[in-house]
C-alpha positions as a Python dict, from the first residue, in 0.01 Angstrom:
ca = {
    (1, 'X'): (0, 0, 0),
    (2, 'X'): (271, 0, 267),
    (3, 'X'): (407, -322, 119),
    (4, 'X'): (549, -105, -160),
    (5, 'X'): (749, 96, 92),
    (6, 'X'): (1062, -114, 128),
    (7, 'X'): (1351, -39, 361),
    (8, 'X'): (1557, 41, 52),
    (9, 'X'): (1304, 303, -63),
    (10, 'X'): (1302, 464, 281),
    (11, 'X'): (1682, 463, 283),
    (12, 'X'): (1698, 631, -59),
    (13, 'X'): (1449, 897, 54),
    (14, 'X'): (1649, 962, 372),
    (15, 'X'): (1977, 995, 179),
    (16, 'X'): (1811, 1234, -65),
    (17, 'X'): (1699, 1456, 223),
    (18, 'X'): (2039, 1443, 393),
    (19, 'X'): (2205, 1552, 67),
    (20, 'X'): (1967, 1849, 49),
    (21, 'X'): (2052, 1941, 407),
    (22, 'X'): (2424, 1928, 326),
    (23, 'X'): (2363, 2172, 40),
    (24, 'X'): (2176, 2418, 264),
    (25, 'X'): (2339, 2761, 319),
    (26, 'X'): (2387, 2703, 693),
    (27, 'X'): (2521, 2347, 657),
    (28, 'X'): (2873, 2465, 740),
    (29, 'X'): (2755, 2558, 1093),
    (30, 'X'): (2666, 2198, 1172),
    (31, 'X'): (2887, 1993, 1407),
    (32, 'X'): (3155, 1793, 1218),
    (33, 'X'): (3004, 1455, 1303),
    (34, 'X'): (2646, 1548, 1211),
    (35, 'X'): (2651, 1411, 857),
    (36, 'X'): (2819, 1086, 962),
    (37, 'X'): (2557, 1043, 1234),
    (38, 'X'): (2271, 1104, 991),
    (39, 'X'): (2415, 863, 737),
    (40, 'X'): (2456, 597, 1007),
    (41, 'X'): (2094, 652, 1109),
    (42, 'X'): (1982, 616, 747),
    (43, 'X'): (2192, 302, 706),
    (44, 'X'): (2014, 145, 1005),
    (45, 'X'): (1701, 132, 787),
    (46, 'X'): (1871, -144, 590),
    (47, 'X'): (1950, -346, 904),
    (48, 'X'): (1684, -621, 916),
    (49, 'X'): (1815, -740, 1253),
    (50, 'X'): (1674, -431, 1428),
    (51, 'X'): (1340, -532, 1586),
    (52, 'X'): (1033, -322, 1517),
    (53, 'X'): (844, -160, 1803),
    (54, 'X'): (874, 103, 2073),
    (55, 'X'): (1132, 80, 2351),
    (56, 'X'): (1183, 290, 2662),
    (57, 'X'): (1344, 253, 3003),
    (58, 'X'): (1186, -29, 3208),
    (59, 'X'): (949, -109, 2920),
    (60, 'X'): (924, -470, 3042),
    (61, 'X'): (789, -371, 3385),
    (62, 'X'): (405, -391, 3425),
    (63, 'X'): (419, -135, 3709),
    (64, 'X'): (577, 118, 3473),
    (65, 'X'): (302, 60, 3216),
    (66, 'X'): (34, 107, 3482),
    (67, 'X'): (201, 424, 3609),
    (68, 'X'): (222, 574, 3261),
    (69, 'X'): (-143, 496, 3192),
    (70, 'X'): (-246, 653, 3525),
    (71, 'X'): (-38, 971, 3512),
    (72, 'X'): (-96, 1041, 3143),
    (73, 'X'): (-473, 988, 3140),
    (74, 'X'): (-665, 1307, 3051),
    (75, 'X'): (-952, 1433, 3265),
    (76, 'X'): (-1291, 1313, 3135),
    (77, 'X'): (-1384, 1656, 2995),
    (78, 'X'): (-1047, 1686, 2823),
    (79, 'X'): (-1075, 1331, 2687),
    (80, 'X'): (-1416, 1411, 2541),
    (81, 'X'): (-1286, 1728, 2375),
    (82, 'X'): (-980, 1541, 2249),
    (83, 'X'): (-1192, 1267, 2090),
    (84, 'X'): (-1432, 1523, 1938),
    (85, 'X'): (-1154, 1728, 1780),
    (86, 'X'): (-968, 1426, 1638),
    (87, 'X'): (-1280, 1266, 1493),
    (88, 'X'): (-1380, 1602, 1345),
    (89, 'X'): (-1045, 1632, 1168),
    (90, 'X'): (-1060, 1289, 1003),
    (91, 'X'): (-1267, 1303, 679),
    (92, 'X'): (-1566, 1071, 651),
    (93, 'X'): (-1409, 867, 370),
    (94, 'X'): (-1126, 757, 599),
    (95, 'X'): (-1202, 452, 811),
    (96, 'X'): (-1002, 303, 1098),
    (97, 'X'): (-850, 52, 855),
    (98, 'X'): (-744, 321, 602),
    (99, 'X'): (-378, 395, 543),
    (100, 'X'): (-264, 740, 657),
    (101, 'X'): (81, 897, 642),
    (102, 'X'): (186, 1118, 933),
    (103, 'X'): (437, 1399, 873),
    (104, 'X'): (577, 1567, 1184),
    (105, 'X'): (789, 1878, 1132),
    (106, 'X'): (967, 2069, 1408),
    (107, 'X'): (1035, 2426, 1301),
    (108, 'X'): (1040, 2772, 1464),
    (109, 'X'): (1321, 2834, 1714),
    (110, 'X'): (1483, 2493, 1652),
    (111, 'X'): (1597, 2629, 1316),
    (112, 'X'): (1805, 2909, 1472),
    (113, 'X'): (2079, 2683, 1608),
    (114, 'X'): (1979, 2333, 1709),
    (115, 'X'): (1852, 2197, 1377),
    (116, 'X'): (1906, 2231, 1005),
    (117, 'X'): (1553, 2297, 885),
    (118, 'X'): (1450, 2227, 528),
    (119, 'X'): (1251, 2449, 294),
    (120, 'X'): (879, 2397, 240),
    (121, 'X'): (962, 2293, -118),
    (122, 'X'): (1185, 2014, 14),
    (123, 'X'): (916, 1893, 252),
    (124, 'X'): (665, 1896, -34),
    (125, 'X'): (903, 1694, -249),
    (126, 'X'): (960, 1444, 33),
    (127, 'X'): (584, 1395, 81),
    (128, 'X'): (539, 1360, -296),
    (129, 'X'): (809, 1090, -314),
    (130, 'X'): (658, 897, -21),
    (131, 'X'): (310, 922, -174),
    (132, 'X'): (440, 766, -495),
    (133, 'X'): (609, 487, -300),
    (134, 'X'): (315, 406, -75),
    (135, 'X'): (6, 506, -271),
    (136, 'X'): (-111, 698, 40),
    (137, 'X'): (-264, 1038, -39),
    (138, 'X'): (-415, 1120, 302),
    (139, 'X'): (-148, 1297, 507),
    (140, 'X'): (-164, 1402, 871),
    (141, 'X'): (51, 1716, 891),
    (142, 'X'): (161, 1856, 1227),
    (143, 'X'): (403, 2124, 1344),
    (144, 'X'): (427, 2375, 1626),
    (145, 'X'): (516, 2630, 1357),
    (146, 'X'): (209, 2762, 1172),
    (147, 'X'): (430, 2892, 889),
    (148, 'X'): (545, 2538, 815),
    (149, 'X'): (187, 2411, 789),
    (150, 'X'): (69, 2703, 574),
    (151, 'X'): (381, 2692, 358),
    (152, 'X'): (320, 2329, 264),
    (153, 'X'): (-61, 2324, 240),
    (154, 'X'): (-107, 2655, 57),
    (155, 'X'): (172, 2586, -191),
    (156, 'X'): (71, 2232, -287),
    (157, 'X'): (-120, 2238, -620),
    (158, 'X'): (-479, 2121, -587),
    (159, 'X'): (-441, 1864, -867),
    (160, 'X'): (-173, 1656, -690),
    (161, 'X'): (-427, 1438, -509),
    (162, 'X'): (-272, 1511, -169),
    (163, 'X'): (-524, 1547, 114),
    (164, 'X'): (-370, 1721, 416),
    (165, 'X'): (-528, 1661, 755),
    (166, 'X'): (-423, 1921, 1014),
    (167, 'X'): (-563, 2101, 1315),
    (168, 'X'): (-648, 2457, 1214),
    (169, 'X'): (-711, 2537, 1583),
    (170, 'X'): (-375, 2409, 1705),
    (171, 'X'): (-213, 2631, 1968),
    (172, 'X'): (85, 2674, 1731),
    (173, 'X'): (316, 2832, 1990),
    (174, 'X'): (594, 2882, 1734),
    (175, 'X'): (851, 2808, 2005),
    (176, 'X'): (941, 2546, 2260),
    (177, 'X'): (1023, 2817, 2514),
    (178, 'X'): (735, 2842, 2764),
    (179, 'X'): (815, 3197, 2870),
    (180, 'X'): (704, 3323, 2528),
    (181, 'X'): (362, 3155, 2541),
    (182, 'X'): (200, 3427, 2754),
    (183, 'X'): (289, 3687, 2491),
    (184, 'X'): (64, 3496, 2250),
    (185, 'X'): (-212, 3432, 2507),
    (186, 'X'): (-135, 3060, 2498),
    (187, 'X'): (-168, 2856, 2817),
    (188, 'X'): (2, 2535, 2921),
    (189, 'X'): (-337, 2363, 2893),
    (190, 'X'): (-366, 2480, 2530),
    (191, 'X'): (-24, 2334, 2455),
    (192, 'X'): (-104, 2004, 2627),
    (193, 'X'): (-437, 1963, 2447),
    (194, 'X'): (-279, 2038, 2109),
    (195, 'X'): (4, 1794, 2186),
    (196, 'X'): (-241, 1517, 2275),
    (197, 'X'): (-438, 1584, 1955),
    (198, 'X'): (-115, 1552, 1756),
    (199, 'X'): (-29, 1226, 1933),
    (200, 'X'): (-374, 1077, 1878),
    (201, 'X'): (-377, 1182, 1513),
    (202, 'X'): (-43, 1016, 1446),
    (203, 'X'): (-154, 700, 1624),
    (204, 'X'): (-400, 667, 1335),
    (205, 'X'): (-112, 672, 1087),
    (206, 'X'): (25, 366, 912),
    (207, 'X'): (354, 547, 858),
    (208, 'X'): (503, 846, 1042),
    (209, 'X'): (801, 1048, 916),
    (210, 'X'): (963, 1348, 1080),
    (211, 'X'): (1253, 1587, 1045),
    (212, 'X'): (1574, 1567, 1246),
    (213, 'X'): (1512, 1784, 1552),
    (214, 'X'): (1861, 1849, 1686),
    (215, 'X'): (2225, 1882, 1589),
    (216, 'X'): (2336, 1811, 1945),
}
């Protein structure tokens, strides 16, 4: 199904979303160069010379790879819980060779200043468009903002064929500011476990899309 999702289709979807962001009530607060930057980013989708893959500093150094694997490995008990939760979230009809679409949405306090957040209706429309382009109906939906998850899932008609996969027990801190976590009885371990679950879920995805997280 992903063969149907051409670079041109992705570009058109990105431009459509950028246009909606420019029409948002708080669009005037955005930095002057924001729209040019977003359009350049969208245009890069049409650049076939850009290699696919993941790049990071010193990504060609074996010692760096070994260090990352060592320092980021979960404790055995955490790994077992992580695997149990992720496998429990994936429906039985979805195999390891099934196509999944991951949708990552940053909301909450990012929307106050740093980012131009979209409405749940716009996110629903974006997912609908991508489903039509790819034929993928199983969608991994993640956000630190519970209102974003509920707003999309609860307002999507049951007859659309969309199957949302999300962690109902996610810590959902609703903020990236750690000093507010204690007020919600959320620990750093809760945040880390939820973050690793999100990462492992999206590693199952054939396609991952996300919102723009910062105006800076």
